[in-house]
Tab-separated table of C-alpha atoms in Angstrom:
chain	number	residue	atom	x	y	z
A	282	MET	CA	-15.288	-48.581	-27.065
A	283	LEU	CA	-14.765	-47.706	-23.494
A	284	PHE	CA	-11.320	-46.115	-23.735
A	285	THR	CA	-12.561	-44.122	-26.701
A	286	SER	CA	-15.434	-42.402	-24.624
A	287	PHE	CA	-13.103	-42.094	-21.844
A	288	PHE	CA	-10.503	-40.138	-23.918
A	289	LYS	CA	-13.153	-38.159	-25.656
A	290	THR	CA	-14.218	-36.697	-22.026
A	291	LEU	CA	-10.551	-35.330	-21.851
A	292	VAL	CA	-10.835	-33.297	-25.148
A	293	GLY	CA	-9.493	-29.644	-24.271
A	294	LYS	CA	-7.330	-31.049	-21.346
A	295	ASP	CA	-3.640	-31.128	-21.291
A	296	VAL	CA	-2.072	-34.607	-21.720
A	297	THR	CA	1.468	-36.179	-22.104
A	298	ILE	CA	2.015	-38.902	-24.611
A	299	GLU	CA	4.996	-41.141	-24.385
A	300	MET	CA	5.663	-43.037	-27.711
A	301	LYS	CA	7.305	-46.405	-28.208
A	302	ASN	CA	10.372	-44.378	-29.724
A	303	ASP	CA	10.932	-42.830	-26.234
A	304	LEU	CA	9.666	-39.432	-27.661
A	305	SER	CA	7.343	-37.717	-25.060
A	306	ILE	CA	5.293	-34.761	-25.817
A	307	LYS	CA	2.761	-32.659	-23.879
A	308	GLY	CA	-0.142	-30.795	-25.386
A	309	THR	CA	-3.798	-30.081	-25.510
A	310	LEU	CA	-5.882	-33.138	-26.645
A	311	HIS	CA	-7.988	-32.050	-29.579
A	312	SER	CA	-9.373	-35.139	-30.819
A	313	VAL	CA	-9.368	-38.888	-30.581
A	314	ASP	CA	-10.723	-41.653	-32.761
A	315	GLN	CA	-11.601	-45.468	-32.143
A	316	PHE	CA	-8.087	-46.544	-33.086
A	317	LEU	CA	-7.000	-44.136	-30.384
A	318	ASN	CA	-5.130	-41.799	-32.930
A	319	ILE	CA	-4.711	-38.833	-31.237
A	320	LYS	CA	-4.479	-35.096	-32.348
A	321	LEU	CA	-2.829	-32.599	-30.168
A	322	LEU	CA	-2.654	-28.887	-30.171
A	323	ASN	CA	0.037	-26.529	-28.362
A	324	VAL	CA	2.648	-29.227	-28.490
A	325	THR	CA	5.890	-29.109	-26.508
A	326	VAL	CA	8.747	-31.845	-26.545
A	327	LEU	CA	9.671	-32.834	-23.156
A	328	ASN	CA	13.207	-33.841	-24.213
A	329	GLN	CA	14.337	-30.962	-26.382
A	330	GLU	CA	18.166	-31.460	-26.342
A	331	LYS	CA	17.343	-35.044	-27.901
A	332	TYR	CA	14.738	-33.686	-30.324
A	333	PRO	CA	15.691	-29.941	-31.274
A	334	HIS	CA	13.995	-30.267	-34.771
A	335	LEU	CA	10.641	-30.810	-33.068
A	336	MET	CA	10.714	-27.473	-30.950
A	337	CYS	CA	8.935	-25.626	-33.868
A	338	VAL	CA	5.907	-28.127	-34.001
A	339	LYS	CA	2.727	-26.748	-32.618
A	340	SER	CA	0.267	-29.406	-33.493
A	341	CYS	CA	0.764	-33.202	-34.327
A	342	PHE	CA	-1.290	-36.231	-35.187
A	343	VAL	CA	-0.171	-39.571	-33.395
A	344	ARG	CA	-1.034	-42.775	-34.493
A	345	GLY	CA	-2.377	-45.037	-31.762
A	346	SER	CA	-0.302	-48.046	-32.567
A	347	VAL	CA	3.001	-46.109	-31.502
A	348	ILE	CA	1.486	-44.766	-28.144
A	349	ARG	CA	3.203	-46.568	-25.152
A	350	TYR	CA	1.593	-44.223	-22.660
A	351	VAL	CA	-0.947	-41.431	-22.169
A	352	HIS	CA	-0.387	-39.730	-18.998
A	353	ILE	CA	-3.424	-37.798	-17.779
A	354	PRO	CA	-3.672	-35.607	-14.634
A	355	PRO	CA	-5.110	-37.037	-11.761
A	356	ALA	CA	-7.596	-34.344	-11.156
A	357	GLU	CA	-9.014	-35.243	-14.487
A	358	VAL	CA	-9.745	-39.011	-13.819
A	359	ASP	CA	-13.346	-39.495	-12.596
A	360	THR	CA	-12.780	-42.958	-11.155
A	361	ALA	CA	-16.483	-43.552	-10.062
A	362	LEU	CA	-17.560	-43.082	-13.577
A	363	LEU	CA	-14.703	-45.376	-14.826
A	364	GLN	CA	-15.694	-48.009	-12.496
A	365	ASP	CA	-19.613	-47.733	-13.378
A	366	ALA	CA	-18.608	-47.819	-17.038
A	367	THR	CA	-16.265	-50.979	-16.622
A	368	ARG	CA	-19.228	-52.691	-14.756
A	369	ARG	CA	-21.727	-52.129	-17.314
A	370	GLU	CA	-19.328	-53.092	-20.242
A	371	ALA	CA	-18.675	-56.353	-18.223
A	372	GLU	CA	-22.385	-57.281	-17.816
A	373	LYS	CA	-22.913	-56.873	-21.637
A	374	LYS	CA	-20.496	-59.801	-22.181
């Protein structure tokens, strides 16, 4: 639940998603669900030479199980809020 609420605070921000098949896409986070499925708008493929057929894609849905990393701009991460939320989550258990 902690990760879901964290990603929901990033809606409207630009993120880069690296998938397990080595495809990396950058776009604006539109939505995220409890399975960390992500919908992106204004998508651009970072390795356009390798994936030229994806250049015309403008929005996409990425299943959470195929995501390796989600790169977030450092300015968008509130570490104090994350630490506090993690502390509260640990106290519940």
